[in-house]
Amino acid sequence: MNVFQSDVVVLDIKWTSCTSRGYFLARIMYLFTLFARKLPSINPSMENLPEQVMVDILSRLPVKTIIHCKCVCKKWHNLVNDSYFINLHLSRSPAGFMAPHDPHISGGATLKMGRIMKWVEIEDELDHHSLQPALNFDVNGFLGAPFPPTVLIPLGSVNGLICILHRGVNVNVDHIYICNPITREFLALPRQQNYKDADLIYKFGVNSLSAVPGGGRAGHTPWAQKYWGPKITYLYSRGPFIYISPRAQKMSGTGLNSLTGEYKLLGILQMGPPARQSPLQVIVYTLGTSQWRSLGQAPEWIGGLDGPLLNGCFHLNVKGQGFPESIFTFDLDKETFQLFPSPPTQAGAMRECTESLAVFKGCLCKSYSCTSDSQITIWVMKQYGIKESWHKELLIAHSICPGVDGVDWLLMRYIVYVFGVLRDGTILVVLGSKVLAYYPQSKTFERIEFSLGRFILLNHRPSFIKLKDIDSERVHTF
Amino acid sequence: MSKKTLTLMSKDKQLFNIEEHLAVQSVTIRNMVKEDGASSVIPLPRVDSETLALVIEYLNRQQAPEEDEDYVKKFVDERGEIPTLLELAQAALDLDIKKLMDAACMKVADLIKDFTLEEVREALRIENDRTPEEEKAIRDEFQWAF
């Protein structure tokens, strides 16, 4: 009897949504076949399927399907809203990146972020040698009207939460937002009164204490994020950057992270007029506390803008020469900076190189693209924190990179970094504004079609994490 | 040295023998063996005999470690019927055989990921207890996903 009732309801829904009579008749036929098929195989135990099995299956579905499943029944809706599911889903959420896209902006030189963010999965095999967006998010909802012109810069992504800087072009006013495009929640960070005159730029990222180097896809693979182009470099040279990090906690038994820990923003900025060179200051903001804290002056080697999170620390490139290491870390728990064991390269040769940090199969990796020897060298730290474990993983000659000529290399126009490693071992490399796939077996490159043009990419894993659980006061939905 | 054999009993009281060193791939059985030596019959009150036969077949596999992953994948692929896979997942959960549980759940997720709402309900035999209004509220909340 239950079975019959459920089909009647299905019929109702279809009736309200069907658009043509023919379609409606087809659905009736379909439902009758369902009904006929169902009767002989009724197995009462299905209704008693343990929640754990259901949650496990749900957590492996694509984001859109999970949302559709909220409609399946009340029980599933509750399961999907539960923090156990949210954590399990995040631990399995496929790697990908968010690319801003704006149909109204043709690829000009200004760094305007599109108001549509497209999410592209990069974990599975390449689909016809191109990257196609799987999800589209419109972030207009909380940013207001697109005029007067504003600049939007995606600063980072952590556990599915994205940090966006919104800057008026004519008015020197910055706002930082954190949003989860899946739950449609957002919050605006309080303005930083003391630094309002500084030309601000921020960086946003996440760290997880339980990220296991070499552990594969379990847990959270740290993000890597890049800016490039002269404008951004310029902005960067005098502004702060900001990170966000949840303090991960072990949940007993499951081995999953609790994502309700502390999220922190770290800012490094220059006070006073941008023209004057004054020491960089470090500030921290813990989500939920509504205030910035000062950590005092930053170490002199603070430099590079990009770098991933691993083992509870941000990893960034040291600025300038003459320091014992070329990498430094920021420990998000202790809130301290430290130089970190770097690849054994000759300091002198590095002047003609662009350097970048990323994560390669769970290990920290550092890429050098050098004009001196016309090749890209990718070093991988096989054992975290052990200097001797740095290993030259890949050497790629500039000459085999498609669509790039020698002049480009000489002009140092390209920053190179590992963006992702697919399940079949293919390595995605970002080279300037191109995405290349490198096939280690054949040692060949292929240019990957990528239609999104504008090239500020954020590594991003979609999640159902609720901002409301982190900050109960400030959160709105859009 | 003779290999020790354990006896498992399904929900419908059928008995299955399996060598102990293979059976202990199940964490549940391993713990029982540790505790009392599991000399008597181990009852599995939620697993029917058909499913238990499958589980025994799985535990008896003789794969080289490097081929194991492919084998597990093939094992669930060959039993691509959703009800069978769900039973298998439940048994793997009860017996705490992680690989089998993961593979069975992954397969079900693969099968249903492109289904419509109605097809999901039908495939998993879930009764719709949502009113059209409630469903509409969810569709409105997550407009971008529909």
mmCIF file of N, CA and C in Angstrom, chain A residues 3 64 169 181 185 226 259 267 308 409 451 458:
data_model
loop_
_atom_site.group_PDB
_atom_site.id
_atom_site.type_symbol
_atom_site.label_atom_id
_atom_site.label_comp_id
_atom_site.label_asym_id
_atom_site.label_seq_id
_atom_site.Cartn_x
_atom_site.Cartn_y
_atom_site.Cartn_z
ATOM 1 N N VAL A 3 3.689 1.625 -1.249
ATOM 2 C CA VAL A 3 4.282 1.808 -2.566
ATOM 3 C C VAL A 3 3.313 2.558 -3.469
ATOM 4 N N LYS A 64 24.983 18.815 -7.155
ATOM 5 C CA LYS A 64 23.604 19.065 -7.603
ATOM 6 C C LYS A 64 22.685 17.911 -7.242
ATOM 7 N N VAL A 169 36.358 51.051 -7.701
ATOM 8 C CA VAL A 169 37.440 51.527 -8.558
ATOM 9 C C VAL A 169 37.764 52.984 -8.261
ATOM 10 N N PRO A 181 29.089 29.422 -1.815
ATOM 11 C CA PRO A 181 28.146 29.504 -2.931
ATOM 12 C C PRO A 181 27.101 28.382 -2.928
ATOM 13 N N GLU A 185 25.253 31.339 1.707
ATOM 14 C CA GLU A 185 25.479 32.191 2.870
ATOM 15 C C GLU A 185 26.668 33.111 2.582
ATOM 16 N N LYS A 226 46.884 31.735 -7.189
ATOM 17 C CA LYS A 226 47.840 32.587 -7.899
ATOM 18 C C LYS A 226 47.238 33.929 -8.315
ATOM 19 N N LEU A 259 34.653 20.649 11.403
ATOM 20 C CA LEU A 259 34.875 21.908 10.714
ATOM 21 C C LEU A 259 34.276 23.069 11.478
ATOM 22 N N GLY A 267 46.457 38.661 8.223
ATOM 23 C CA GLY A 267 46.725 39.764 7.314
ATOM 24 C C GLY A 267 48.138 40.276 7.495
ATOM 25 N N PRO A 308 50.634 26.923 -0.562
ATOM 26 C CA PRO A 308 49.577 26.075 -0.044
ATOM 27 C C PRO A 308 49.658 25.874 1.468
ATOM 28 N N TRP A 409 59.435 33.335 -22.674
ATOM 29 C CA TRP A 409 60.228 32.883 -21.538
ATOM 30 C C TRP A 409 61.214 33.939 -21.101
ATOM 31 N N SER A 451 37.633 27.721 -21.669
ATOM 32 C CA SER A 451 36.944 28.828 -22.333
ATOM 33 C C SER A 451 36.795 30.053 -21.444
ATOM 34 N N LEU A 458 40.910 29.749 -8.323
ATOM 35 C CA LEU A 458 41.007 29.340 -6.931
ATOM 36 C C LEU A 458 40.822 27.840 -6.869
#
